[in-house]
XYZ file of C-alpha atoms in Angstrom:
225
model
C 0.000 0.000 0.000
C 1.396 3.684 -0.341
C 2.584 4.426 2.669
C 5.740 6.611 3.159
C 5.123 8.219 6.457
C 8.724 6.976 7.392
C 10.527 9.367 5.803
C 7.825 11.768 6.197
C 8.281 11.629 9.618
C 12.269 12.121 9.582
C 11.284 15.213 7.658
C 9.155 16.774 9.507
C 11.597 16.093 12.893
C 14.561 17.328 11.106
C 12.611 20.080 9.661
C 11.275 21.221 13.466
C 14.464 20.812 15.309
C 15.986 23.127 12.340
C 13.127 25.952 12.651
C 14.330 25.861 16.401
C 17.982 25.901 15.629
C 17.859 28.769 13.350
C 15.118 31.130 15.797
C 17.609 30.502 18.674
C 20.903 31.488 16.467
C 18.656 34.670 15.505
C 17.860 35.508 19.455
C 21.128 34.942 20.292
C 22.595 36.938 17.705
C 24.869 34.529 16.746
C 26.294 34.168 12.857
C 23.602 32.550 10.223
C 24.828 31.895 6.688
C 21.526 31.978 5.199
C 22.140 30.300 2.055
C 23.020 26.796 4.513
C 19.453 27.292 6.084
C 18.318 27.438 2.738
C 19.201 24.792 1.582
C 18.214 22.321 4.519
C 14.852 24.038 4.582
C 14.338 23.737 0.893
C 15.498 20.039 1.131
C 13.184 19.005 4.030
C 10.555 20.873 1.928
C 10.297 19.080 -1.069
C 10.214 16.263 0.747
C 7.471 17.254 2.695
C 5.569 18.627 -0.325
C 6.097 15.930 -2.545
C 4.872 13.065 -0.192
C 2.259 15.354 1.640
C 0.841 16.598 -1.653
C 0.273 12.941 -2.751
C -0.988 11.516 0.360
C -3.384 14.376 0.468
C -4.675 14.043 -2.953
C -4.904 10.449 -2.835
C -8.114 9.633 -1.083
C -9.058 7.325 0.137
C -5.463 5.972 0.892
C -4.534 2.526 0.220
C -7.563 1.620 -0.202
C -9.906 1.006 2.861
C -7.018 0.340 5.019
C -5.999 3.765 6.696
C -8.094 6.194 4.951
C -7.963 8.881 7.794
C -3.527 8.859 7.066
C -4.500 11.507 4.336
C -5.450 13.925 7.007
C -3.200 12.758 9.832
C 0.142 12.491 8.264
C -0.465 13.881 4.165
C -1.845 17.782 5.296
C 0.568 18.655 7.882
C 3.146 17.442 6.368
C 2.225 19.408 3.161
C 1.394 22.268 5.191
C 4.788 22.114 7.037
C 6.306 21.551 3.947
C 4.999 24.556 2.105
C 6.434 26.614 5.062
C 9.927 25.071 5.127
C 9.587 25.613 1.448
C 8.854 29.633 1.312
C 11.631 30.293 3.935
C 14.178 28.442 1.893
C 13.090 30.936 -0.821
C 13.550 34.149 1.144
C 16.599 32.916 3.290
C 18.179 32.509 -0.447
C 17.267 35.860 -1.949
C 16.568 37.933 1.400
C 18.674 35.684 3.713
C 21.215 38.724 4.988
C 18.575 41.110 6.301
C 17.679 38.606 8.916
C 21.427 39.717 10.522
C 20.742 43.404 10.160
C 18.567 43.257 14.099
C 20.439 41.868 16.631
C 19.533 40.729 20.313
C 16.184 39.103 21.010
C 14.075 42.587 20.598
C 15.276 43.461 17.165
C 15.103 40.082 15.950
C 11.911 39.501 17.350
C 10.830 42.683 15.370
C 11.807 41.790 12.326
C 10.352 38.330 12.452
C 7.204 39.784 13.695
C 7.118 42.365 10.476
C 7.785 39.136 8.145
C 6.419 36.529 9.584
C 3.140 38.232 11.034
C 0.910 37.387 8.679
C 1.863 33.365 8.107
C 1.469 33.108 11.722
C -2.048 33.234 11.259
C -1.980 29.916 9.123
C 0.547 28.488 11.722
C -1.996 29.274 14.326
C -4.631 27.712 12.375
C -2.879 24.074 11.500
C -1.549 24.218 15.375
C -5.748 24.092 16.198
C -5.599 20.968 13.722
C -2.884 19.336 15.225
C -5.245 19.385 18.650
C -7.881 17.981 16.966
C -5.771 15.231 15.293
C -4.562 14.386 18.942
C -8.467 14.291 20.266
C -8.730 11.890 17.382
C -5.903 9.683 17.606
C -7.102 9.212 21.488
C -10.955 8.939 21.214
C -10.483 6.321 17.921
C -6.651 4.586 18.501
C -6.223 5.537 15.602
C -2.327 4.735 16.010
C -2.215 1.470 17.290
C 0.175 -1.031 15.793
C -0.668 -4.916 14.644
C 0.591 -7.614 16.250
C 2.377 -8.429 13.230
C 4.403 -5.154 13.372
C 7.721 -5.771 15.298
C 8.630 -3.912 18.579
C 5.248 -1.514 18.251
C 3.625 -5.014 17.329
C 4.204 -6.239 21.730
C 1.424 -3.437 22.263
C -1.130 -4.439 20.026
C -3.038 -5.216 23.421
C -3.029 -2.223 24.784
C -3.830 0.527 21.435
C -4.054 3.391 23.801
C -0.067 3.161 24.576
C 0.872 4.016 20.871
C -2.154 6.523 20.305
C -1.286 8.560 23.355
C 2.503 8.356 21.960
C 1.674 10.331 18.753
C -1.101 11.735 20.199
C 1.407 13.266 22.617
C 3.445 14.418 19.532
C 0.988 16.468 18.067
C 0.216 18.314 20.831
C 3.261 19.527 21.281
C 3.545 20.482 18.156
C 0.485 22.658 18.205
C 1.319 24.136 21.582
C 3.718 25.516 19.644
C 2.168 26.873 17.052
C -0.413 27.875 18.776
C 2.051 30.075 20.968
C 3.951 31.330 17.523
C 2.121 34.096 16.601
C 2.128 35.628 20.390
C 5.980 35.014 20.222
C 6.200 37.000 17.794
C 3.757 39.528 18.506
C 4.639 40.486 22.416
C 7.445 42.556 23.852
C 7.843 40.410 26.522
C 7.704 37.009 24.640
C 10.892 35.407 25.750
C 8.963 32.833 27.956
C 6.691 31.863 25.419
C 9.804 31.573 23.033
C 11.492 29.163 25.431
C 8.135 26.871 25.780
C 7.617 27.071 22.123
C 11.311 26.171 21.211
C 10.740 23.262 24.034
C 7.702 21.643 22.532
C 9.455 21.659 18.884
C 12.905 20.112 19.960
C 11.504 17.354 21.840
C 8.616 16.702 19.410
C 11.323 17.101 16.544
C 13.697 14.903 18.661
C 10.771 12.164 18.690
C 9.288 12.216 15.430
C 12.957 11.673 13.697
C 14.091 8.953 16.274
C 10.270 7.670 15.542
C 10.358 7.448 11.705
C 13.995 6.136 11.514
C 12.597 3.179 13.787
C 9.841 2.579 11.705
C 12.127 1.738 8.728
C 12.745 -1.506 10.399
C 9.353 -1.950 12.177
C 7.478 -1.788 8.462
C 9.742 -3.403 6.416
C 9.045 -5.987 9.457
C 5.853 -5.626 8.793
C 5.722 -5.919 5.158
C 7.836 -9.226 5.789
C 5.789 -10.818 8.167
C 2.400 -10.498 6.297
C 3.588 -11.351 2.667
């Protein structure tokens, strides 16, 4: 069946720990060669576009199998592609203006001025990453087969996994959720630290999570051929 949430999920983990990276170099005033950014972004993007344009269009997916993937994994991941996407654009072309502000006022400033008006959309999709939680929780929507090795010991007990990437996504959306008011408010720098909190370890877990998954669904291809 067409399922590539594997390396949609490395993706999307490299691609969160990276927006944290980069806001904290910016805060900190520390040096940021913009065409490097670019580059990573703009990688992790097409990725995330490509796969998360697919999986969204392709409805229902595989068939009657996991129909409800297309939301869960294909439109934030083509959301959060689309974003990684359009700052690889202007860190490539507009990349040295983002040095001109230094210290965690004028940067905030600047980002506020630029990235005001996407924060709306960031907002929104954080909203959606609640509801995908609710979801995965009220349905198990995650839960592994038996057949599925390591995830596959839990196939007993479905709520384990579904809180697991339930928990995911709500971190993720506390964080975008929070993005707009970091950007907006003069004295923000809390809300920066719990936003760049909820990313890294989020990030940190969906990348460890999808390179695991390489193994546990090529195990599970194996075991139910």
């Amino acid at each position: 069946m067409p399922t590539y949430n594997t390396v949609m999920s490395v993706a999307a983990g490299a691609g969160l720990l990276l927006v944290v990276a980069l806001g904290f170099r910016l805060l900190t005033g520390r040096r940021v060669v913009a065409e490097s950014w670019a580059l990573a972004f703009g990688a992790l993007g097409f990725l995330l576009v490509v796969t998360g344009l697919h999986m969204t269009l392709t409805w229902p997916l595989a068939g009657q199998g996991f129909p409800f993937d297309n939301i869960v994994f294909g439109e934030p991941a083509l959301a959060f592609g689309v974003l990684l996407s359009t700052a690889a654009f202007y860190l490539w072309k507009r990349g040295g203006t983002l040095t001109e502000a230094t210290g965690d006022a004028g940067t905030r400033t600047g980002a506020a001025v630029l990235a005001g008006p996407v924060s709306v959309f960031v907002f929104g999709m954080g909203l959606a990453c609640f509801g995908i939680a609710a979801a995965g929780w009220k349905y198990t929507l995650f839960a592994a087969p038996p057949e599925e090795p390591i995830s596959g010991e839990f196939a007993d007990y479905p709520v384990l996994e579904a809180s697991f990437i339930s928990g995911l996504y709500v971190l993720v959306g506390i964080g975008a959720v929070l993005f707009p008011f970091v950007l907006r408010g003069a004295r923000a720098g809390w809300l920066a630290k719990v936003t760049g909190a909820v990313w890294t370890v989020s990030g940190a877990l969906f990348l460890l999570f999808g390179a695991l998954n390489y193994f546990t669904h090529i195990g599970l291809i194996v075991n139910t051929m």
